[in-house]
PDB file of C-alpha atoms in Angstrom:
ATOM      1  CA  UNK A   1       0.000   0.000   0.000  1.00  0.00           C
ATOM      2  CA  UNK A   2       2.811   2.383   0.827  1.00  0.00           C
ATOM      3  CA  UNK A   3       4.403   1.418  -2.437  1.00  0.00           C
ATOM      4  CA  UNK A   4       1.244   2.304  -4.341  1.00  0.00           C
ATOM      5  CA  UNK A   5       1.000   5.672  -2.688  1.00  0.00           C
ATOM      6  CA  UNK A   6       4.645   6.318  -3.357  1.00  0.00           C
ATOM      7  CA  UNK A   7       4.232   5.417  -6.999  1.00  0.00           C
ATOM      8  CA  UNK A   8       1.205   7.604  -7.258  1.00  0.00           C
ATOM      9  CA  UNK A   9       2.931  10.516  -5.622  1.00  0.00           C
ATOM     10  CA  UNK A  10       5.931  10.098  -7.887  1.00  0.00           C
ATOM     11  CA  UNK A  11       3.694   9.902 -10.937  1.00  0.00           C
ATOM     12  CA  UNK A  12       1.785  13.001  -9.920  1.00  0.00           C
ATOM     13  CA  UNK A  13       5.065  14.819  -9.414  1.00  0.00           C
ATOM     14  CA  UNK A  14       6.226  13.847 -12.884  1.00  0.00           C
ATOM     15  CA  UNK A  15       2.944  14.986 -14.324  1.00  0.00           C
ATOM     16  CA  UNK A  16       3.113  18.248 -12.444  1.00  0.00           C
ATOM     17  CA  UNK A  17       6.691  18.816 -13.526  1.00  0.00           C
ATOM     18  CA  UNK A  18       5.659  18.355 -17.123  1.00  0.00           C
ATOM     19  CA  UNK A  19       2.752  20.701 -16.853  1.00  0.00           C
ATOM     20  CA  UNK A  20       4.761  23.583 -15.459  1.00  0.00           C
TER      21      UNK A  20
ATOM     22  CA  UNK B   1     -44.794  22.952 -49.832  1.00  0.00           C
ATOM     23  CA  UNK B   2     -41.758  23.441 -47.724  1.00  0.00           C
ATOM     24  CA  UNK B   3     -41.597  24.702 -44.227  1.00  0.00           C
ATOM     25  CA  UNK B   4     -38.740  27.089 -43.793  1.00  0.00           C
ATOM     26  CA  UNK B   5     -39.060  27.029 -40.079  1.00  0.00           C
ATOM     27  CA  UNK B   6     -37.381  23.656 -39.607  1.00  0.00           C
ATOM     28  CA  UNK B   7     -33.608  23.612 -39.658  1.00  0.00           C
ATOM     29  CA  UNK B   8     -31.983  20.844 -41.683  1.00  0.00           C
ATOM     30  CA  UNK B   9     -31.313  17.814 -39.554  1.00  0.00           C
ATOM     31  CA  UNK B  10     -27.756  17.320 -40.746  1.00  0.00           C
ATOM     32  CA  UNK B  11     -26.206  20.446 -39.350  1.00  0.00           C
ATOM     33  CA  UNK B  12     -24.306  19.563 -36.271  1.00  0.00           C
ATOM     34  CA  UNK B  13     -23.217  22.930 -35.055  1.00  0.00           C
ATOM     35  CA  UNK B  14     -20.894  21.462 -32.530  1.00  0.00           C
ATOM     36  CA  UNK B  15     -18.089  23.903 -32.522  1.00  0.00           C
ATOM     37  CA  UNK B  16     -15.320  23.527 -30.084  1.00  0.00           C
ATOM     38  CA  UNK B  17     -13.142  26.596 -30.391  1.00  0.00           C
ATOM     39  CA  UNK B  18      -9.478  25.978 -29.994  1.00  0.00           C
ATOM     40  CA  UNK B  19      -9.739  22.224 -29.795  1.00  0.00           C
ATOM     41  CA  UNK B  20     -10.129  21.316 -33.428  1.00  0.00           C
ATOM     42  CA  UNK B  21      -6.866  22.572 -34.814  1.00  0.00           C
ATOM     43  CA  UNK B  22      -4.722  20.075 -32.987  1.00  0.00           C
ATOM     44  CA  UNK B  23      -5.915  16.859 -34.570  1.00  0.00           C
ATOM     45  CA  UNK B  24      -4.429  17.095 -38.021  1.00  0.00           C
ATOM     46  CA  UNK B  25      -1.166  15.238 -37.772  1.00  0.00           C
ATOM     47  CA  UNK B  26      -0.793  13.268 -40.948  1.00  0.00           C
ATOM     48  CA  UNK B  27      -3.022  10.242 -40.975  1.00  0.00           C
ATOM     49  CA  UNK B  28      -3.139   9.829 -37.248  1.00  0.00           C
ATOM     50  CA  UNK B  29      -6.857  10.140 -36.782  1.00  0.00           C
ATOM     51  CA  UNK B  30      -7.023  11.541 -33.296  1.00  0.00           C
ATOM     52  CA  UNK B  31      -4.253  13.048 -31.318  1.00  0.00           C
ATOM     53  CA  UNK B  32      -5.533  15.154 -28.487  1.00  0.00           C
ATOM     54  CA  UNK B  33      -3.677  18.071 -27.044  1.00  0.00           C
ATOM     55  CA  UNK B  34      -1.812  15.905 -24.566  1.00  0.00           C
ATOM     56  CA  UNK B  35       0.895  14.992 -27.064  1.00  0.00           C
ATOM     57  CA  UNK B  36       0.430  11.233 -26.948  1.00  0.00           C
ATOM     58  CA  UNK B  37       0.323   8.892 -29.898  1.00  0.00           C
ATOM     59  CA  UNK B  38      -2.853   7.019 -30.733  1.00  0.00           C
ATOM     60  CA  UNK B  39      -1.443   3.840 -29.206  1.00  0.00           C
ATOM     61  CA  UNK B  40      -0.393   5.587 -26.020  1.00  0.00           C
ATOM     62  CA  UNK B  41      -3.814   7.143 -25.798  1.00  0.00           C
ATOM     63  CA  UNK B  42      -5.560   3.822 -26.187  1.00  0.00           C
ATOM     64  CA  UNK B  43      -3.487   2.338 -23.414  1.00  0.00           C
ATOM     65  CA  UNK B  44      -4.115   5.348 -21.220  1.00  0.00           C
ATOM     66  CA  UNK B  45      -7.854   5.283 -21.881  1.00  0.00           C
ATOM     67  CA  UNK B  46      -8.101   1.612 -21.033  1.00  0.00           C
ATOM     68  CA  UNK B  47      -6.240   2.157 -17.797  1.00  0.00           C
ATOM     69  CA  UNK B  48      -8.409   5.167 -17.040  1.00  0.00           C
ATOM     70  CA  UNK B  49     -11.546   3.150 -17.682  1.00  0.00           C
ATOM     71  CA  UNK B  50     -10.656   0.401 -15.237  1.00  0.00           C
ATOM     72  CA  UNK B  51     -12.805   0.651 -12.127  1.00  0.00           C
ATOM     73  CA  UNK B  52     -10.743  -1.696  -9.973  1.00  0.00           C
ATOM     74  CA  UNK B  53      -8.808  -0.094  -7.141  1.00  0.00           C
ATOM     75  CA  UNK B  54      -5.614  -1.932  -8.020  1.00  0.00           C
ATOM     76  CA  UNK B  55      -5.857  -0.713 -11.600  1.00  0.00           C
ATOM     77  CA  UNK B  56      -5.604  -2.499 -14.900  1.00  0.00           C
ATOM     78  CA  UNK B  57      -3.538  -5.633 -15.317  1.00  0.00           C
ATOM     79  CA  UNK B  58      -1.023  -5.747 -18.144  1.00  0.00           C
ATOM     80  CA  UNK B  59      -2.650  -8.983 -19.207  1.00  0.00           C
ATOM     81  CA  UNK B  60      -6.009  -7.250 -19.643  1.00  0.00           C
ATOM     82  CA  UNK B  61      -4.328  -4.514 -21.592  1.00  0.00           C
ATOM     83  CA  UNK B  62      -2.836  -7.072 -23.910  1.00  0.00           C
ATOM     84  CA  UNK B  63      -6.194  -8.817 -24.363  1.00  0.00           C
ATOM     85  CA  UNK B  64      -7.940  -5.598 -25.255  1.00  0.00           C
ATOM     86  CA  UNK B  65      -5.315  -4.368 -27.662  1.00  0.00           C
ATOM     87  CA  UNK B  66      -5.017  -7.273 -30.058  1.00  0.00           C
ATOM     88  CA  UNK B  67      -3.530  -5.159 -32.786  1.00  0.00           C
ATOM     89  CA  UNK B  68      -0.600  -4.096 -30.648  1.00  0.00           C
ATOM     90  CA  UNK B  69       2.411  -6.206 -29.823  1.00  0.00           C
ATOM     91  CA  UNK B  70       3.417  -6.840 -26.241  1.00  0.00           C
ATOM     92  CA  UNK B  71       6.520  -4.793 -26.876  1.00  0.00           C
ATOM     93  CA  UNK B  72       4.609  -1.785 -28.148  1.00  0.00           C
ATOM     94  CA  UNK B  73       2.150  -1.958 -25.268  1.00  0.00           C
ATOM     95  CA  UNK B  74       5.072  -2.099 -22.853  1.00  0.00           C
ATOM     96  CA  UNK B  75       6.600   0.838 -24.621  1.00  0.00           C
ATOM     97  CA  UNK B  76       3.411   2.856 -24.299  1.00  0.00           C
ATOM     98  CA  UNK B  77       3.100   1.895 -20.640  1.00  0.00           C
ATOM     99  CA  UNK B  78       6.709   2.867 -20.045  1.00  0.00           C
ATOM    100  CA  UNK B  79       6.193   6.185 -21.729  1.00  0.00           C
ATOM    101  CA  UNK B  80       2.976   6.906 -19.848  1.00  0.00           C
ATOM    102  CA  UNK B  81       4.486   6.107 -16.492  1.00  0.00           C
ATOM    103  CA  UNK B  82       7.562   8.167 -17.298  1.00  0.00           C
ATOM    104  CA  UNK B  83       5.322  11.096 -18.079  1.00  0.00           C
ATOM    105  CA  UNK B  84       3.354  10.548 -14.909  1.00  0.00           C
ATOM    106  CA  UNK B  85       0.054   9.673 -16.556  1.00  0.00           C
ATOM    107  CA  UNK B  86      -0.018   6.231 -14.984  1.00  0.00           C
ATOM    108  CA  UNK B  87       1.724   4.456 -12.141  1.00  0.00           C
ATOM    109  CA  UNK B  88       2.105   0.862 -11.093  1.00  0.00           C
ATOM    110  CA  UNK B  89       0.161  -0.305  -8.075  1.00  0.00           C
ATOM    111  CA  UNK B  90       0.264  -3.712  -6.379  1.00  0.00           C
ATOM    112  CA  UNK B  91       2.985  -4.919  -8.734  1.00  0.00           C
ATOM    113  CA  UNK B  92       4.679  -3.919 -11.938  1.00  0.00           C
ATOM    114  CA  UNK B  93       1.832  -5.403 -13.976  1.00  0.00           C
ATOM    115  CA  UNK B  94      -0.961  -3.279 -12.562  1.00  0.00           C
ATOM    116  CA  UNK B  95      -1.431   0.300 -13.585  1.00  0.00           C
ATOM    117  CA  UNK B  96      -3.650   3.146 -12.575  1.00  0.00           C
ATOM    118  CA  UNK B  97      -4.096   6.546 -14.107  1.00  0.00           C
ATOM    119  CA  UNK B  98      -3.257   9.794 -12.386  1.00  0.00           C
ATOM    120  CA  UNK B  99      -5.345  11.844 -14.777  1.00  0.00           C
ATOM    121  CA  UNK B 100      -8.396  12.539 -12.702  1.00  0.00           C
ATOM    122  CA  UNK B 101     -11.120  14.152 -14.741  1.00  0.00           C
TER     123      UNK B 101
END
């Protein structure tokens, strides 16, 4: 579960970084 | 006798300002503004459409995209997760989308 949340957080960060 | 009051049925005045110019990339029928290829979009849409909390299994992806090779699906998945559109959940074969709509 922690792993999933970590992956999600990382993915959201990547997405956010791209959208800047 | 013709009634002028009725508009012709065929006119779909469905204008979407700003959105229509993007789609004309060669023969690639639809390529939305997100910069993904058609294959990547299909993969993303399937993952998006999966209601399960653990996300979509790679196996399901493969079964629903008969026309794509395993390698090209993997490639699309790789790309999408690199971009942050999807992420793996319970294991490396399950994916969920970050794109909340």
